[in-house]
């Protein structure tokens, strides 16, 4: 037997008198879905951790309801967790689902379209009562009306069977009901031959001080597993072998977790305290929470009263000689823009973490989007250039957090770090780097005056005498045009910075037209000089390709997989991915000119394609999606074939 994901039936096995077989699969995509209080994120995370421990390559996609307190059982309150686990290298959390677990009718309504024909649907029949159907806007029960005949439906009274398994334990009915996610998890563990031990250990750590709760969850987990052993509706178990991965020590990590570690490590590499000032906002809040746990590594966190104050605190920290970082999502960037402009004018290092979500305004708080690129580039008054970086995957969030700090302190400038909800909440295996392989971030603070004297004009219009005692010139620049970073209070280095235009070199207030032109050009040139220190743009795929697919940020996994599939079909396709967006790598123009067609998939209405056309006159055509969801690989495959003229463009 074979299937689309590379399966093979290997051996029959007996289970309580019923014939069973085990089928080997190359990869599987599962989604747990239910009400926001049904514990689907917990079930999905535990399944992910177990699969990682078994040596599978993994990629996940948690999906949270946008409303904090959506009524239970409604479409708006559905929470989901998707995990793709494989015996081969993977880049995405999967497209079509092989299995879907739904805890109520609303979860079925919102997720069934993603289950592939013939896929396994495990439905909690206790979530399909008349009231549940009404909330989900079903006129008839989909479990009974024949609308699901294209799927392998397994009806399980998960809630009732969970309560039966823990009936004698002294818990409230509500607490007993909350264990049903572990019954569902146990059933899926059986289906895909996952062991229970890792989850039992986690439960003991989590509920060690609540013995009744601990025992209830363990019993529910085992009850679900044992149900799989006995139910005739599941005659086949599935097995996914270990992936062949490079030797090393790995852990599962989300993008925001990687950003936390990257910022903390950057502080250690620079021998500087990280001061992270933020205001709670989805989906960036977990960075503030994670850094708060790392105080022993010199990390200081501050929850400000608003976004404006958070940016001000971070700038003040950098002025004082620390590494100032502020984090938010798109709406918060709007509020921080004036403060970011101050950092541009004063030329202080500042890292702005923007975990993008759907906009405008409050928009889609828990859904992903890439619509802040132009805001990061231009969302301030005046010509106000900043560096812009974007990690491409959860793991890359670590490296790019370190890189953001490196650039900020080397070039004395603000740096945007554009993550997004997809990679921030998604996870994959991370090979923990050796400390010896991490390059130090060199910072030198001046301790002595950098001039023997000056004839430069002051704001009063007077000239200082030639020669004389040494002075500190705060805007005297190095070969990259970066100014020195003097710590306030250093004897003999008194200087002035601020938001009003400065005279070059001296830092004195200056309104002269020629000086403003010079300083505007200099600040822009300094950002351009960053390109001299970053890697060239790498082209993957066919050197003589008919089409170049260019992306940035969290679209990397889907684009990479789609390009690989297209090339396996014999199509001439190449790929580039921008992790550095301002400035772009110095070979960008040369790369773009090699290709007649450039396809730019983005989760916005065409921001990178606009920049490529404007800056390089590249023949960039956008593939744009703003639905709060990442690209499916199949969507990109179709777009590639259309761009190559193999499919009609409708």
Coordinates of C-alpha atoms in Angstrom, one line a residue:
X1 CA 0.0 0.0 0.0
X2 CA 1.2 3.5 -0.7
X3 CA 0.0 7.0 -0.2
X4 CA 0.9 10.6 -1.1
X5 CA 3.2 10.9 1.9
X6 CA 5.2 7.8 1.1
X7 CA 3.7 5.0 3.1
X8 CA 4.1 1.3 3.1
X9 CA 2.3 -1.4 5.1
X10 CA 4.9 -3.6 6.8
X11 CA 3.4 -6.1 9.1
X12 CA 0.1 -7.3 10.5
X13 CA -0.4 -7.3 14.2
X14 CA -3.0 -8.6 16.6
X15 CA -4.8 -6.3 19.0
X16 CA -7.3 -7.9 21.3
X17 CA -8.4 -10.3 18.6
X18 CA -8.6 -7.8 15.8
X19 CA -6.3 -7.7 12.9
X20 CA -4.1 -4.7 12.7
X21 CA -1.2 -3.5 10.6
X22 CA 1.5 -0.9 10.9
X23 CA 2.1 1.5 8.0
X24 CA 5.3 3.4 7.6
X25 CA 4.9 7.0 6.6
X26 CA 7.5 9.5 5.5
X27 CA 5.7 12.5 7.1
X28 CA 2.4 13.3 8.8
X29 CA 0.5 16.5 9.4
X30 CA -1.9 16.6 12.4
X31 CA -4.0 19.4 13.8
X32 CA -5.7 19.5 17.2
X33 CA -8.6 21.9 17.3
X34 CA -11.2 22.8 19.9
X35 CA -12.4 25.6 22.1
X36 CA -9.8 27.9 23.5
X37 CA -10.3 26.2 26.9
X38 CA -9.9 22.7 25.6
X39 CA -6.2 22.5 25.9
X40 CA -5.3 22.1 22.3
X41 CA -2.1 24.1 22.5
X42 CA -1.0 21.9 25.4
X43 CA -1.9 18.7 23.5
X44 CA -0.1 19.9 20.3
X45 CA 3.0 21.0 22.2
X46 CA 3.3 17.7 24.0
X47 CA 2.9 15.7 20.8
X48 CA 5.6 17.9 19.2
X49 CA 8.0 17.4 22.1
X50 CA 7.5 13.6 22.0
X51 CA 8.1 13.6 18.2
X52 CA 11.2 15.6 18.6
X53 CA 12.5 13.2 21.3
X54 CA 11.9 10.4 18.8
X55 CA 14.2 12.1 16.3
X56 CA 11.7 13.3 13.8
X57 CA 12.1 16.6 12.1
X58 CA 9.3 18.9 13.2
X59 CA 7.6 22.1 12.3
X60 CA 4.5 23.6 14.1
X61 CA 1.9 26.2 13.6
X62 CA -0.2 27.2 16.7
X63 CA -3.4 29.2 15.8
X64 CA -5.0 31.2 18.5
X65 CA -8.5 32.8 18.6
X66 CA -8.3 36.5 18.0
X67 CA -10.9 37.3 20.8
X68 CA -9.7 36.8 24.3
X69 CA -13.1 35.7 25.7
X70 CA -15.0 34.5 22.7
X71 CA -18.1 32.5 23.9
X72 CA -17.4 28.8 24.4
X73 CA -18.3 26.7 21.4
X74 CA -18.4 29.5 18.9
X75 CA -16.5 29.8 15.6
X76 CA -14.6 32.8 17.0
X77 CA -13.3 30.8 20.0
X78 CA -11.6 27.9 18.1
X79 CA -8.0 27.3 18.9
X80 CA -5.7 25.0 16.9
X81 CA -2.3 23.5 16.9
X82 CA -0.8 21.9 13.8
X83 CA 2.3 19.8 13.8
X84 CA 4.2 18.3 10.8
X85 CA 6.6 15.5 11.8
X86 CA 8.8 13.7 9.3
X87 CA 11.6 11.3 8.7
X88 CA 13.1 13.8 6.2
X89 CA 14.1 17.4 6.3
X90 CA 11.0 19.7 6.3
X91 CA 10.5 23.5 6.2
X92 CA 6.8 24.0 6.9
X93 CA 4.1 22.8 9.3
X94 CA 2.4 21.1 6.3
X95 CA -0.4 21.9 3.9
X96 CA -3.3 19.4 3.8
X97 CA -3.9 17.5 7.0
X98 CA -3.5 13.8 7.3
X99 CA -5.4 13.8 10.6
X100 CA -7.7 16.2 12.3
X101 CA -8.8 16.0 16.0
X102 CA -11.9 18.2 16.8
X103 CA -13.4 18.7 20.2
X104 CA -16.6 20.3 19.1
X105 CA -18.7 21.3 16.1
X106 CA -17.1 24.8 15.8
X107 CA -13.7 23.2 15.5
X108 CA -15.0 20.9 12.7
X109 CA -16.6 23.8 10.9
X110 CA -13.5 26.0 10.8
X111 CA -10.9 23.2 10.1
X112 CA -12.5 20.5 8.0
X113 CA -11.6 22.2 4.7
X114 CA -7.9 21.5 5.4
X115 CA -8.3 17.8 5.9
X116 CA -7.3 15.9 2.7
X117 CA -9.8 13.5 1.2
X118 CA -9.5 10.1 3.0
X119 CA -7.9 11.8 6.0
X120 CA -8.6 10.7 9.5
X121 CA -11.1 12.8 11.5
X122 CA -11.3 12.1 15.2
X123 CA -14.4 13.8 16.5
X124 CA -15.5 14.2 20.2
X125 CA -19.2 13.4 19.9
X126 CA -19.8 15.1 23.2
X127 CA -19.1 18.4 21.5
X128 CA -21.9 18.0 18.9
X129 CA -25.0 18.5 21.1
X130 CA -27.8 20.6 19.8
X131 CA -26.4 23.8 21.4
X132 CA -23.0 23.1 20.0
X133 CA -24.4 22.7 16.5
X134 CA -26.3 26.0 16.8
X135 CA -23.2 27.9 17.9
X136 CA -21.3 26.5 15.0
X137 CA -24.1 27.4 12.6
X138 CA -24.9 23.8 11.6
X139 CA -28.5 23.1 10.6
X140 CA -27.9 19.3 10.9
X141 CA -25.3 17.2 12.7
X142 CA -22.4 16.7 10.3
X143 CA -21.5 13.4 12.0
X144 CA -24.8 12.0 11.0
X145 CA -25.9 13.8 7.7
X146 CA -23.4 12.1 5.4
X147 CA -21.4 15.3 4.7
X148 CA -18.2 13.6 6.0
X149 CA -18.3 10.5 3.8
X150 CA -15.0 11.5 2.1
X151 CA -13.1 11.1 5.4
X152 CA -12.3 8.3 7.8
X153 CA -14.4 9.4 10.7
X154 CA -13.7 8.1 14.2
X155 CA -16.5 9.1 16.6
X156 CA -15.4 9.1 20.2
X157 CA -17.2 10.3 23.3
X158 CA -14.0 11.9 24.6
X159 CA -15.5 13.9 27.4
X160 CA -17.7 11.1 28.8
X161 CA -14.9 8.5 28.6
X162 CA -12.5 10.9 30.3
X163 CA -14.9 11.4 33.2
X164 CA -15.4 7.7 33.5
X165 CA -11.7 7.1 33.6
X166 CA -11.2 9.4 36.5
X167 CA -14.6 9.1 38.2
X168 CA -13.4 8.2 41.7
X169 CA -10.9 11.1 41.9
X170 CA -12.0 14.0 44.1
X171 CA -12.1 16.7 41.4
X172 CA -14.9 19.1 40.4
X173 CA -16.8 18.3 37.2
X174 CA -15.1 21.2 35.5
X175 CA -11.6 20.0 36.4
X176 CA -12.5 16.5 35.2
X177 CA -13.7 17.9 31.9
X178 CA -10.4 19.8 31.5
X179 CA -8.5 16.4 31.3
X180 CA -10.1 15.5 28.0
X181 CA -7.3 16.9 25.9
X182 CA -5.0 14.2 27.3
X183 CA -7.5 11.5 26.4
X184 CA -7.4 12.8 22.8
X185 CA -3.6 13.1 23.0
X186 CA -3.3 9.5 24.2
X187 CA -5.5 8.3 21.3
X188 CA -3.3 10.1 18.8
X189 CA -0.1 8.8 20.5
X190 CA -1.4 5.2 19.9
X191 CA -2.4 6.0 16.3
X192 CA 1.2 7.2 15.5
X193 CA 3.1 4.9 17.8
X194 CA 4.3 7.6 20.1
X195 CA 5.4 6.7 23.7
X196 CA 3.7 8.1 26.8
X197 CA 6.7 8.4 29.0
X198 CA 7.8 11.9 28.1
X199 CA 4.3 13.3 28.6
X200 CA 4.0 11.6 31.9
X201 CA 7.3 13.1 33.1
X202 CA 6.0 16.5 32.0
X203 CA 2.8 16.0 33.9
X204 CA 4.7 15.1 37.1
X205 CA 6.8 18.3 36.8
X206 CA 3.7 20.4 36.1
X207 CA 1.3 18.9 38.6
X208 CA 3.6 17.4 41.2
X209 CA 2.1 19.5 44.0
X210 CA -1.5 18.6 42.9
X211 CA -1.6 14.8 43.1
X212 CA -5.2 14.4 42.2
X213 CA -4.9 16.6 39.1
X214 CA -1.7 14.7 38.2
X215 CA -3.4 11.3 38.5
X216 CA -6.4 12.5 36.5
X217 CA -4.4 13.6 33.6
X218 CA -2.2 10.5 33.5
X219 CA -5.3 8.3 33.7
X220 CA -6.9 10.3 30.8
X221 CA -3.8 9.9 28.7
X222 CA -3.6 6.2 29.2
X223 CA -7.4 5.8 28.7
X224 CA -7.1 7.4 25.3
X225 CA -4.1 5.3 24.4
X226 CA -5.9 2.1 25.5
X227 CA -9.0 3.1 23.5
X228 CA -6.9 3.1 20.4
X229 CA -5.9 -0.5 21.2
X230 CA -9.5 -1.6 21.2
X231 CA -11.5 0.5 18.8
X232 CA -12.2 -1.2 15.5
X233 CA -12.5 2.1 13.6
X234 CA -8.7 2.3 13.7
X235 CA -7.3 -0.9 12.1
X236 CA -4.0 0.7 11.2
X237 CA -1.2 2.3 13.2
X238 CA 1.3 4.6 11.6
X239 CA 5.0 5.0 12.2
X240 CA 7.3 7.8 11.1
X241 CA 11.0 6.9 11.4
X242 CA 13.8 9.1 12.8
X243 CA 15.1 11.8 10.5
X244 CA 18.7 11.8 9.4
X245 CA 20.0 15.0 11.0
X246 CA 23.5 16.3 11.7
X247 CA 25.0 15.2 15.0
X248 CA 24.7 17.6 17.9
X249 CA 22.5 18.6 20.8
X250 CA 19.1 19.8 19.8
X251 CA 16.1 21.3 21.4
X252 CA 12.7 22.3 20.1
X253 CA 12.4 26.1 20.0
X254 CA 9.9 28.7 18.9
X255 CA 10.8 31.9 17.2
X256 CA 10.1 34.1 20.2
X257 CA 12.1 31.7 22.4
X258 CA 15.0 31.9 20.0
X259 CA 14.8 35.7 20.0
X260 CA 15.0 35.7 23.8
X261 CA 18.1 33.6 23.8
X262 CA 19.6 35.5 20.9
X263 CA 19.2 38.9 22.7
X264 CA 20.6 37.4 25.9
X265 CA 23.5 35.9 24.1
X266 CA 24.2 39.1 22.3
X267 CA 24.5 40.9 25.6
X268 CA 27.1 38.3 26.7
X269 CA 29.0 38.5 23.5
X270 CA 29.1 42.3 23.8
X271 CA 29.8 42.2 27.6
X272 CA 26.9 44.6 28.0
X273 CA 23.6 44.4 29.9
X274 CA 20.5 44.0 27.7
X275 CA 17.8 46.4 28.7
X276 CA 14.5 45.3 27.1
X277 CA 11.6 47.7 27.6
X278 CA 8.2 46.7 26.3
X279 CA 4.5 46.9 26.6
X280 CA 2.3 43.7 26.4
X281 CA 1.1 43.1 22.9
X282 CA 0.3 40.0 20.9
X283 CA 2.3 38.2 19.5
X284 CA 5.4 39.8 21.0
X285 CA 4.6 39.6 24.8
X286 CA 6.4 36.3 25.3
X287 CA 9.7 37.9 24.5
X288 CA 9.3 40.3 27.4
X289 CA 8.2 37.4 29.6
X290 CA 11.1 35.1 28.5
X291 CA 13.8 37.8 29.0
X292 CA 12.4 38.4 32.5
X293 CA 13.6 34.9 33.4
X294 CA 17.2 35.7 32.4
X295 CA 18.1 38.3 35.0
X296 CA 21.1 36.2 36.0
X297 CA 22.7 36.9 32.6
X298 CA 22.6 40.6 33.0
X299 CA 19.2 41.1 31.3
X300 CA 17.0 43.8 32.6
X301 CA 13.4 44.0 31.6
X302 CA 10.9 46.9 32.1
X303 CA 7.2 46.8 31.4
X304 CA 6.4 50.4 30.6
X305 CA 3.1 52.2 30.9
X306 CA 2.8 52.5 27.2
X307 CA 4.7 51.9 23.9
X308 CA 6.1 55.4 23.8
X309 CA 7.6 55.1 27.2
X310 CA 9.1 51.7 26.4
X311 CA 10.9 53.1 23.4
X312 CA 12.2 56.0 25.5
X313 CA 13.5 53.7 28.2
X314 CA 15.4 51.7 25.6
X315 CA 16.9 54.8 24.1
X316 CA 17.9 56.0 27.6
X317 CA 19.5 52.7 28.3
X318 CA 21.6 52.9 25.1
X319 CA 22.6 56.5 26.0
X320 CA 23.8 55.3 29.3
X321 CA 26.0 52.6 27.7
X322 CA 23.7 49.5 27.8
X323 CA 22.1 47.7 24.9
X324 CA 18.6 49.2 24.5
X325 CA 15.9 46.9 23.0
X326 CA 12.2 47.5 22.7
X327 CA 9.7 45.0 21.4
X328 CA 6.2 45.3 20.0
X329 CA 4.0 44.5 17.1
X330 CA 2.8 46.8 14.3
X331 CA 0.4 49.0 16.2
X332 CA 3.2 49.6 18.8
X333 CA 5.6 50.6 16.1
X334 CA 3.3 53.4 15.1
X335 CA 3.4 54.8 18.7
X336 CA 7.2 54.4 18.9
X337 CA 8.0 56.2 15.7
X338 CA 8.8 59.6 17.1
X339 CA 11.2 58.0 19.7
X340 CA 12.8 55.9 16.9
X341 CA 13.4 59.1 15.0
X342 CA 15.2 60.5 18.1
X343 CA 17.5 57.4 18.0
X344 CA 18.2 58.1 14.3
X345 CA 19.1 61.8 15.0
X346 CA 21.2 61.1 18.1
X347 CA 22.7 58.0 16.4
X348 CA 22.3 55.7 19.3
X349 CA 22.1 51.9 19.0
X350 CA 18.6 50.6 19.4
X351 CA 17.0 47.3 18.4
X352 CA 13.2 47.4 17.7
X353 CA 11.7 44.0 17.7
X354 CA 8.5 43.9 15.6
X355 CA 6.6 40.6 15.7
X356 CA 4.2 41.4 12.9
X357 CA 0.5 40.6 12.9
X358 CA -2.5 41.4 10.7
X359 CA -3.4 45.1 10.4
X360 CA -4.2 48.0 10.2
X361 CA -5.2 49.3 13.7
X362 CA -5.9 46.4 16.0
X363 CA -6.4 44.2 13.0
X364 CA -5.9 40.5 13.5
X365 CA -4.0 40.3 16.8
X366 CA -3.3 36.5 16.7
X367 CA -2.9 36.1 13.0
X368 CA 0.3 36.4 10.9
X369 CA 1.1 39.0 8.3
X370 CA 4.2 40.7 6.8
X371 CA 2.7 44.2 6.4
X372 CA 5.1 46.3 8.4
X373 CA 8.1 46.3 6.0
X374 CA 7.3 49.7 4.5
X375 CA 6.5 51.1 8.0
X376 CA 9.9 50.0 9.2
X377 CA 11.5 51.5 6.1
X378 CA 9.7 54.8 6.0
X379 CA 7.3 55.2 9.0
X380 CA 9.0 58.3 10.5
X381 CA 9.0 62.0 9.6
X382 CA 11.9 63.3 7.4
X383 CA 14.5 61.2 5.7
X384 CA 15.1 58.8 8.7
X385 CA 17.0 55.7 7.6
X386 CA 17.3 52.6 9.8
X387 CA 18.6 49.1 9.3
X388 CA 16.0 46.4 8.7
X389 CA 16.5 42.6 9.3
X390 CA 14.1 39.7 9.1
X391 CA 14.6 36.2 10.4
X392 CA 13.4 33.5 8.0
X393 CA 12.5 30.7 10.4
X394 CA 12.1 30.0 14.2
X395 CA 15.7 28.9 14.5
X396 CA 16.9 31.9 12.5
X397 CA 15.3 34.2 15.1
X398 CA 18.4 33.5 17.3
X399 CA 21.0 34.4 14.7
X400 CA 19.2 37.5 13.5
X401 CA 18.7 38.8 17.1
X402 CA 22.4 38.6 17.6
X403 CA 23.0 40.2 14.2
X404 CA 20.6 43.1 15.0
X405 CA 22.6 43.9 18.1
X406 CA 25.9 43.7 16.2
X407 CA 24.8 46.1 13.6
X408 CA 23.2 48.5 16.0
X409 CA 26.3 48.9 18.1
X410 CA 28.8 48.8 15.1
X411 CA 26.9 51.5 13.1
X412 CA 25.3 53.4 16.0
X413 CA 21.8 53.2 14.5
X414 CA 18.3 51.8 15.1
X415 CA 17.8 48.3 13.7
X416 CA 14.4 46.8 13.0
X417 CA 14.0 43.1 13.6
X418 CA 11.0 42.0 11.7
X419 CA 9.7 38.7 12.9
X420 CA 6.0 37.6 12.4
X421 CA 3.4 35.7 14.2
X422 CA 3.9 32.6 12.1
X423 CA 7.6 32.0 13.0
X424 CA 7.3 33.6 16.4
X425 CA 4.9 31.0 17.6
X426 CA 6.0 28.1 15.3
X427 CA 8.7 25.7 16.4
X428 CA 11.4 23.5 14.9
X429 CA 14.5 21.6 16.1
X430 CA 17.4 23.9 16.9
X431 CA 21.0 22.6 17.0
X432 CA 22.4 24.4 20.0
X433 CA 25.6 26.2 18.9
X434 CA 28.9 25.8 20.7
X435 CA 29.8 28.8 22.7
X436 CA 33.3 28.8 21.1
X437 CA 31.6 29.3 17.6
X438 CA 29.8 32.5 18.7
X439 CA 31.8 35.6 17.6
X440 CA 32.3 38.4 20.2
X441 CA 30.6 41.7 19.5
X442 CA 33.3 44.3 19.8
X443 CA 32.4 47.6 21.5
X444 CA 34.9 50.3 22.4
X445 CA 33.9 53.3 24.4
X446 CA 36.2 56.3 24.1
X447 CA 37.9 57.3 27.3
X448 CA 39.9 60.3 26.1
X449 CA 39.2 63.3 23.9
X450 CA 39.4 62.5 20.1
X451 CA 40.6 66.0 19.0
X452 CA 43.6 68.1 19.9
X453 CA 41.5 71.3 19.4
X454 CA 39.1 72.7 17.0
X455 CA 38.3 75.6 14.7
X456 CA 34.7 74.4 14.2
X457 CA 31.9 76.8 14.6
X458 CA 29.5 76.6 17.6
X459 CA 25.8 77.3 17.5
X460 CA 26.5 80.8 18.6
X461 CA 28.4 81.5 15.4
X462 CA 31.7 82.0 17.2
X463 CA 34.8 80.0 16.4
X464 CA 36.8 78.4 19.0
X465 CA 40.5 79.1 19.1
X466 CA 42.8 77.0 17.1
X467 CA 44.7 74.4 19.0
X468 CA 44.0 74.4 22.7
X469 CA 43.0 71.6 25.1
X470 CA 41.7 68.3 23.6
X471 CA 38.0 68.0 23.1
X472 CA 35.5 65.2 22.5
X473 CA 33.7 65.4 19.2
X474 CA 30.6 63.2 19.4
X475 CA 30.0 63.1 15.6
X476 CA 33.6 62.5 14.5
X477 CA 33.1 59.4 12.4
X478 CA 35.0 56.2 11.5
X479 CA 35.5 54.6 8.2
X480 CA 31.9 53.4 8.1
X481 CA 30.6 56.8 9.2
X482 CA 29.6 55.6 12.7
X483 CA 30.1 58.1 15.5
X484 CA 31.8 57.2 18.8
X485 CA 29.7 55.9 21.7
X486 CA 30.7 57.8 24.8
X487 CA 29.3 56.9 28.2
X488 CA 27.9 59.9 30.0
X489 CA 30.0 60.9 33.0
X490 CA 33.3 60.0 31.4
X491 CA 35.7 62.7 32.5
X492 CA 36.7 65.1 29.7
X493 CA 34.1 63.7 27.3
X494 CA 31.3 66.1 27.9
X495 CA 29.1 66.4 24.8
X496 CA 25.6 67.2 23.6
X497 CA 23.2 65.1 21.6
X498 CA 19.5 65.5 21.0
X499 CA 16.6 65.7 18.6
X500 CA 17.5 69.0 16.9
X501 CA 19.7 68.8 13.8
X502 CA 23.4 68.7 14.8
X503 CA 26.5 70.1 13.2
X504 CA 28.7 67.3 11.9
X505 CA 31.6 66.4 14.0
X506 CA 30.9 68.8 16.9
X507 CA 27.3 67.8 17.7
X508 CA 26.4 71.5 18.2
X509 CA 22.9 72.6 17.2
X510 CA 23.0 73.8 13.6
X511 CA 20.3 75.1 11.3
X512 CA 22.4 75.8 8.2
X513 CA 21.0 74.4 5.0
X514 CA 24.3 72.9 3.8
X515 CA 24.8 71.2 7.1
X516 CA 21.4 69.6 7.1
X517 CA 21.9 68.3 3.6
X518 CA 25.3 66.9 4.6
X519 CA 23.9 65.2 7.8
X520 CA 20.9 63.8 5.9
X521 CA 23.2 62.3 3.3
X522 CA 25.7 61.1 5.9
X523 CA 23.0 59.2 7.9
X524 CA 21.8 57.6 4.8
X525 CA 25.3 56.6 3.6
X526 CA 26.0 55.1 7.0
X527 CA 23.1 52.7 6.7
X528 CA 24.2 51.9 3.1
X529 CA 27.7 51.0 4.5
X530 CA 26.1 48.2 6.5
X531 CA 26.0 46.3 3.1
X532 CA 29.8 46.1 3.3
X533 CA 29.6 43.9 6.4
X534 CA 26.7 41.5 5.6
X535 CA 26.7 38.4 3.4
X536 CA 25.9 38.5 -0.3
X537 CA 22.5 37.3 -1.5
X538 CA 22.7 33.6 -2.2
X539 CA 20.9 32.0 -5.2
X540 CA 19.6 28.5 -4.6
X541 CA 18.4 26.3 -7.5
X542 CA 19.1 26.5 -11.2
X543 CA 21.7 29.0 -12.3
X544 CA 20.0 29.3 -15.7
X545 CA 16.5 29.4 -14.3
X546 CA 13.6 30.9 -16.2
X547 CA 12.1 32.2 -12.9
X548 CA 13.5 33.6 -9.7
X549 CA 11.3 33.4 -6.6
X550 CA 12.3 36.1 -4.1
X551 CA 10.9 36.2 -0.5
X552 CA 11.6 37.5 2.9
X553 CA 10.8 36.6 6.5
X554 CA 8.6 33.7 7.4
X555 CA 7.7 32.7 3.9
X556 CA 11.1 31.0 3.6
X557 CA 9.8 27.5 4.4
X558 CA 6.9 27.5 2.0
X559 CA 8.9 29.0 -0.8
X560 CA 11.8 26.6 -0.4
X561 CA 9.6 23.6 -0.4
X562 CA 7.7 24.8 -3.5
X563 CA 10.9 25.6 -5.4
X564 CA 12.3 22.1 -4.5
X565 CA 9.1 20.4 -5.8
X566 CA 9.1 22.5 -9.0
X567 CA 12.7 21.6 -9.7
X568 CA 11.9 17.9 -9.1
X569 CA 9.3 18.3 -11.9
X570 CA 12.1 19.5 -14.2
X571 CA 11.2 23.2 -14.0
X572 CA 14.0 25.8 -14.2
X573 CA 13.5 27.8 -11.0
X574 CA 15.8 29.6 -8.6
X575 CA 15.3 31.2 -5.2
X576 CA 16.7 34.0 -3.1
X577 CA 15.6 35.0 0.4
X578 CA 16.2 38.4 1.9
X579 CA 17.2 38.4 5.6
X580 CA 18.7 41.9 5.2
X581 CA 16.1 44.4 3.8
X582 CA 17.8 47.7 4.5
X583 CA 20.4 47.8 3.2
X584 CA 20.0 44.9 0.9
X585 CA 23.1 42.8 0.1
X586 CA 25.5 44.6 -2.2
X587 CA 25.0 42.0 -5.0
X588 CA 21.2 42.3 -5.1
X589 CA 21.0 44.3 -8.3
X590 CA 23.4 41.9 -10.1
X591 CA 21.4 38.9 -9.0
X592 CA 18.0 40.3 -10.1
X593 CA 19.3 41.3 -13.5
X594 CA 20.1 37.6 -14.3
X595 CA 16.5 36.6 -14.4
X596 CA 13.7 37.6 -16.8
X597 CA 11.0 36.9 -14.4
X598 CA 10.9 37.5 -10.6
X599 CA 8.0 36.2 -8.4
X600 CA 7.7 37.8 -5.0
X601 CA 5.4 35.9 -2.6
X602 CA 4.5 38.1 0.4
X603 CA 1.9 38.1 3.2
X604 CA 1.0 41.7 2.3
X605 CA -0.2 43.6 -0.7
X606 CA 3.2 43.8 -2.4
X607 CA 5.8 45.7 -0.2
X608 CA 9.0 43.9 -1.1
X609 CA 8.1 43.7 -4.8
X610 CA 7.4 47.5 -4.7
X611 CA 10.9 48.1 -3.2
X612 CA 12.6 45.8 -5.8
X613 CA 10.9 47.5 -8.6
X614 CA 11.6 51.0 -7.3
X615 CA 15.2 50.5 -6.3
X616 CA 16.4 48.1 -9.0
X617 CA 13.8 48.3 -11.8
X618 CA 13.5 44.6 -11.3
X619 CA 10.7 42.7 -13.2
X620 CA 9.1 41.8 -9.9
X621 CA 5.5 40.4 -9.9
X622 CA 3.8 40.0 -6.5
X623 CA 2.0 37.0 -5.2
X624 CA 0.1 38.5 -2.3
X625 CA -2.0 37.0 0.5
X626 CA -3.5 38.8 3.6
X627 CA -5.7 36.2 5.2
X628 CA -3.9 35.8 8.5
X629 CA -2.5 32.5 7.4
X630 CA 0.9 31.5 5.9
X631 CA 1.3 30.4 2.3
X632 CA 0.4 26.8 1.5
X633 CA 3.2 25.1 -0.6
X634 CA 0.5 24.1 -3.1
X635 CA -0.4 27.8 -3.6
X636 CA 3.2 28.6 -4.4
X637 CA 3.6 25.6 -6.7
X638 CA 0.6 26.8 -8.7
X639 CA 1.9 30.4 -8.9
X640 CA 5.3 29.1 -10.1
X641 CA 3.7 27.1 -12.9
X642 CA 1.5 30.1 -13.9
X643 CA 4.6 32.4 -14.0
X644 CA 6.3 29.9 -16.3
X645 CA 3.3 29.8 -18.6
X646 CA 2.4 26.2 -17.7
X647 CA -1.0 27.1 -16.3
X648 CA -3.4 29.7 -17.4
X649 CA -3.5 33.0 -15.4
X650 CA -7.1 33.7 -14.4

